[in-house]
JSON list of C-alpha atoms in Angstrom, two decimals:
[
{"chain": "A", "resi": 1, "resn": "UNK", "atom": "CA", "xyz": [110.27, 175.27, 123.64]},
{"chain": "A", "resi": 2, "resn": "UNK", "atom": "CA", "xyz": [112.77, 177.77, 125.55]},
{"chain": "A", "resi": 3, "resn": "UNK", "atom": "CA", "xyz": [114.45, 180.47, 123.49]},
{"chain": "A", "resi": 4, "resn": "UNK", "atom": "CA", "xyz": [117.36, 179.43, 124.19]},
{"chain": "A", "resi": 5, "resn": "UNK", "atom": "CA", "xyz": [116.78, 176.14, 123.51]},
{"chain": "A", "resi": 6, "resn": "UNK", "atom": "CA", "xyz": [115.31, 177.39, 120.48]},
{"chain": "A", "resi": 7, "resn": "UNK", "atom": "CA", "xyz": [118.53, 178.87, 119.52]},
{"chain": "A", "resi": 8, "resn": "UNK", "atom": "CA", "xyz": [121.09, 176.10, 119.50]},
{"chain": "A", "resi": 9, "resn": "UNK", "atom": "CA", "xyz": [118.17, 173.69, 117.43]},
{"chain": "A", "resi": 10, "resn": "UNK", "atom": "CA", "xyz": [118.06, 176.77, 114.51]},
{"chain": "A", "resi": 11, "resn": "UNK", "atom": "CA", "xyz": [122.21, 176.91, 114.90]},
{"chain": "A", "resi": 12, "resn": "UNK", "atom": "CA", "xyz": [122.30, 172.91, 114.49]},
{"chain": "A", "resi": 13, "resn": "UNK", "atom": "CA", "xyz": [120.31, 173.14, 111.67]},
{"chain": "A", "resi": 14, "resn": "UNK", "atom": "CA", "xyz": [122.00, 176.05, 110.51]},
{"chain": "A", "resi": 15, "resn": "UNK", "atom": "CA", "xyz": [124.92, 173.75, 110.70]},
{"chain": "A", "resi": 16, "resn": "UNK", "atom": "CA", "xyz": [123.64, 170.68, 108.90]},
{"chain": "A", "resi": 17, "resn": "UNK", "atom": "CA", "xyz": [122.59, 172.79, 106.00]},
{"chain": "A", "resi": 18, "resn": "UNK", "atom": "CA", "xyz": [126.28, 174.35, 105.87]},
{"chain": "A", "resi": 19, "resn": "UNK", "atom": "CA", "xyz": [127.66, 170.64, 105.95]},
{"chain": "A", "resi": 20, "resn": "UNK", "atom": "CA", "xyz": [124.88, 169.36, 103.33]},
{"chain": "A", "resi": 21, "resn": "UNK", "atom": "CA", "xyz": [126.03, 172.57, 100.81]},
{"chain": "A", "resi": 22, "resn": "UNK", "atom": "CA", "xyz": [129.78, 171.23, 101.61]},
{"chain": "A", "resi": 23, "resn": "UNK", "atom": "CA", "xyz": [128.90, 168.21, 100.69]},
{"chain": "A", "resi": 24, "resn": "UNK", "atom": "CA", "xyz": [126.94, 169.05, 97.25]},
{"chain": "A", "resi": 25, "resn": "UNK", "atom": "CA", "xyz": [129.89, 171.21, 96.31]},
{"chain": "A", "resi": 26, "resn": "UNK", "atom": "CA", "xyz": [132.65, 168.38, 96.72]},
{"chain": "A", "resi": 27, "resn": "UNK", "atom": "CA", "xyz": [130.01, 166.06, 94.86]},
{"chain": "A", "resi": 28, "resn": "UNK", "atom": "CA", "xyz": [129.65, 168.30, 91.89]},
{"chain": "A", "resi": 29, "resn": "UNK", "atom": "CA", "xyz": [133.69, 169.03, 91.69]},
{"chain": "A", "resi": 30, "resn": "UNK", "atom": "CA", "xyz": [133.82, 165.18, 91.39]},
{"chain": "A", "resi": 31, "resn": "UNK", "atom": "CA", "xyz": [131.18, 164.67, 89.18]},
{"chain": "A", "resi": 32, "resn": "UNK", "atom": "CA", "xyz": [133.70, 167.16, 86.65]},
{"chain": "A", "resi": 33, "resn": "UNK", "atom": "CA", "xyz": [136.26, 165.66, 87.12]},
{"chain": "A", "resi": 34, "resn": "UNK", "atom": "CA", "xyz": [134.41, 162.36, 86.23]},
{"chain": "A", "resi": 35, "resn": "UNK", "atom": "CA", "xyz": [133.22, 164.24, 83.35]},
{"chain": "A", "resi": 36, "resn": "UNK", "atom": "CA", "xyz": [136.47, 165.07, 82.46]},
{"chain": "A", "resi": 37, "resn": "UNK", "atom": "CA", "xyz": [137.86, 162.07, 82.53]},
{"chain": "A", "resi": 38, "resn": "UNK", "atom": "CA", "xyz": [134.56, 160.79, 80.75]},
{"chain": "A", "resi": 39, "resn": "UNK", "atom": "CA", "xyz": [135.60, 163.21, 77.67]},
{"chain": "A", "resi": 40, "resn": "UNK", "atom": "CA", "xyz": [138.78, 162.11, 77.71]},
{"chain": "A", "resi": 41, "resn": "UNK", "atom": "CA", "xyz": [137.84, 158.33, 77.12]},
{"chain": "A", "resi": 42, "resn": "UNK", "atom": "CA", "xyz": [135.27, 159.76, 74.99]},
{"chain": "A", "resi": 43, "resn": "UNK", "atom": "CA", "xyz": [137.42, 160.95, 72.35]},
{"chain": "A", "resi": 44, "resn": "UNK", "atom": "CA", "xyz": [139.52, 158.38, 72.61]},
{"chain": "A", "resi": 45, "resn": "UNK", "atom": "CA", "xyz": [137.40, 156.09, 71.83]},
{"chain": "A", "resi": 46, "resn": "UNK", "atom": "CA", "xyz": [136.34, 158.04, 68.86]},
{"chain": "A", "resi": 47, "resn": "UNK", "atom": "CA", "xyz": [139.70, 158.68, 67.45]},
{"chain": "A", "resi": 48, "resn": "UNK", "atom": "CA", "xyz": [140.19, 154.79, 68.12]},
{"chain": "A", "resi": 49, "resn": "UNK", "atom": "CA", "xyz": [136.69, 153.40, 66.73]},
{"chain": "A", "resi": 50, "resn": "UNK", "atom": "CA", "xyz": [135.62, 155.11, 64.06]},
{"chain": "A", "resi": 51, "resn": "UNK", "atom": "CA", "xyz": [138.90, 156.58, 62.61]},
{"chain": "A", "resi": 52, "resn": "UNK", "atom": "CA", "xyz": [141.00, 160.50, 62.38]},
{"chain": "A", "resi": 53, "resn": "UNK", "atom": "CA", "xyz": [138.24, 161.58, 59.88]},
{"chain": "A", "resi": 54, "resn": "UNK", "atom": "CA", "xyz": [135.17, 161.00, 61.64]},
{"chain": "A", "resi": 55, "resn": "UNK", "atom": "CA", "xyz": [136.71, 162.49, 64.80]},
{"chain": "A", "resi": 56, "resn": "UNK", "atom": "CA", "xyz": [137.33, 165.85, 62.37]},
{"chain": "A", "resi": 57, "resn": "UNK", "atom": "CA", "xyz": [133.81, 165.18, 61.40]},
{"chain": "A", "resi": 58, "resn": "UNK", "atom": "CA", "xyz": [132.72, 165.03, 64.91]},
{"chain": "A", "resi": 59, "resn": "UNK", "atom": "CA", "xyz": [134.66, 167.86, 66.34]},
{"chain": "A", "resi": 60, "resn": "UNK", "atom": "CA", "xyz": [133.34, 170.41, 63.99]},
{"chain": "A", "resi": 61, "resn": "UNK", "atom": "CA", "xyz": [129.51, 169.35, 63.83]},
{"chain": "A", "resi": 62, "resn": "UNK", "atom": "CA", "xyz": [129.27, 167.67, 67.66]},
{"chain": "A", "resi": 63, "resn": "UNK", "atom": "CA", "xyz": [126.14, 165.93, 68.21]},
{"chain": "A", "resi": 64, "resn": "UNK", "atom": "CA", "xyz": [124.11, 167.89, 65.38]},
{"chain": "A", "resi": 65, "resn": "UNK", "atom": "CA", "xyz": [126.08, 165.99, 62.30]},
{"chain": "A", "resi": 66, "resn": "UNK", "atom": "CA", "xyz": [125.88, 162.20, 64.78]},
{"chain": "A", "resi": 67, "resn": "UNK", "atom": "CA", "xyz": [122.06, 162.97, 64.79]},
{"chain": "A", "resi": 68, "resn": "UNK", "atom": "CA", "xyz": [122.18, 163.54, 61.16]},
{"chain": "A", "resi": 69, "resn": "UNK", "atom": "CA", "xyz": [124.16, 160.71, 60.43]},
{"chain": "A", "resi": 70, "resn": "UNK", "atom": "CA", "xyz": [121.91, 158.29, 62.85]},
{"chain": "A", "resi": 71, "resn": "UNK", "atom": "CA", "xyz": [119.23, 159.44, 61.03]},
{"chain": "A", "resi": 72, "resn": "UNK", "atom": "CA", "xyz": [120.70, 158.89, 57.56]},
{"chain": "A", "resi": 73, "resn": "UNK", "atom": "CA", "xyz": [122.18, 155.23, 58.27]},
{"chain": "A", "resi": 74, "resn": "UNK", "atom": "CA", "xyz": [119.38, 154.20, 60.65]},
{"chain": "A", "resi": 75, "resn": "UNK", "atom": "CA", "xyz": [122.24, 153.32, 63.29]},
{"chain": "A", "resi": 76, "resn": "UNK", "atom": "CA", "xyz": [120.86, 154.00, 66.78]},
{"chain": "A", "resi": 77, "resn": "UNK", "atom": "CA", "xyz": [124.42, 153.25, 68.45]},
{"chain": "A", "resi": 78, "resn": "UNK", "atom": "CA", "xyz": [125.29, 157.17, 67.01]},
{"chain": "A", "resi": 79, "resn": "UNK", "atom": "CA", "xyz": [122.40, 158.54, 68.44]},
{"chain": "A", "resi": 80, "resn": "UNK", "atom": "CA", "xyz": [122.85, 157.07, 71.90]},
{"chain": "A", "resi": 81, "resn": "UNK", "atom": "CA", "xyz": [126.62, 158.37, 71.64]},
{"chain": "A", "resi": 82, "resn": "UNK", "atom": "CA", "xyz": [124.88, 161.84, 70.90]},
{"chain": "A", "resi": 83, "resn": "UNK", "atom": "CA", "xyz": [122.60, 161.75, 73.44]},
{"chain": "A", "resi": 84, "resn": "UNK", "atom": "CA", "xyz": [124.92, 160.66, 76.06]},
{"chain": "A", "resi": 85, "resn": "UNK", "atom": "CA", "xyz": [127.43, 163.39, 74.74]},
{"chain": "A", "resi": 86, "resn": "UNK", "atom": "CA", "xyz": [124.76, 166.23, 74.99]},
{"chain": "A", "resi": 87, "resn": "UNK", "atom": "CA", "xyz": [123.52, 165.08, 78.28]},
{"chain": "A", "resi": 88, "resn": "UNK", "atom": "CA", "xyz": [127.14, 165.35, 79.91]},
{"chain": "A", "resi": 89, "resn": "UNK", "atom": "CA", "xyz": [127.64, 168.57, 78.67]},
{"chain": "A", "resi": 90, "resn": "UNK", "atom": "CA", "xyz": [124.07, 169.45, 79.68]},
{"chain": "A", "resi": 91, "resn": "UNK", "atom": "CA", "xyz": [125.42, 168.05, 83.19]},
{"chain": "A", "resi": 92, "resn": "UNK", "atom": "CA", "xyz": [128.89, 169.28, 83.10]},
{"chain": "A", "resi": 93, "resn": "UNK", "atom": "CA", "xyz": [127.49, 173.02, 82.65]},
{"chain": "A", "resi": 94, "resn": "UNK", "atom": "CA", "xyz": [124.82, 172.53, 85.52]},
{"chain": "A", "resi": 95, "resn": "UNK", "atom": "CA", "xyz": [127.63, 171.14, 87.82]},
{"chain": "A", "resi": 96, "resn": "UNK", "atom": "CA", "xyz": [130.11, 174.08, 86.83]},
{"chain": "A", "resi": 97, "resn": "UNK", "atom": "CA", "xyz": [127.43, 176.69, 87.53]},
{"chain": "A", "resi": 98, "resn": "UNK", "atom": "CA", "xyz": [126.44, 175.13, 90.45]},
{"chain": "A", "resi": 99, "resn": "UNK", "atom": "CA", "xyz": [130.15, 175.19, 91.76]},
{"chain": "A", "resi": 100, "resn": "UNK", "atom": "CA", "xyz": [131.04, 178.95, 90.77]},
{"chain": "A", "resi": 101, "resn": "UNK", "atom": "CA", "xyz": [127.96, 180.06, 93.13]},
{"chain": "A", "resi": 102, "resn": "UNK", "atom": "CA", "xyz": [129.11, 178.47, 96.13]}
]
């Protein structure tokens, strides 16, 4: 093709790229608030469910002492609630990266 013509295709993609990293940006600032929010219910749900003790328990150990405890009891709901509580923060930290480069 022309030069010139060239040009304006590389600027347009140029462009589309800009709007594309825009657009991964204001999905990953929504994605932590989501996460947030996620926590939030999260802990409630804790403190609600399974009592003011084994949130205690839970803040100090995290997802190490619910593996244990899974593991103990044979209860698979605590290691799904472990697993989806280290894959958010897994997430959360990827997003947050993510968002301080841009």
């Amino acid at each position: 093709p022309h030069p010139c013509l060239h040009w304006k295709m590389s600027v347009a993609t140029f462009r589309k790229g800009v709007r594309a990293i825009q657009l991964v940006g204001r999905a990953s600032m929504s994605f932590i608030y989501l996460c947030f929010v996620l926590k939030v219910f999260f802990y409630s749900f804790v403190l609600f469910y399974f009592g003011f003790f084994f949130f205690v328990y839970y803040y100090v150990f995290s997802g190490t002492y619910i593996i244990a405890y899974s593991l103990v009891h044979n209860n698979v709901i605590y290691l799904y609630l472990c697993i989806i509580w280290y894959l958010h923060i897994i997430l959360y930290k990827v997003a947050t990266t993510f968002h301080a480069k841009m």
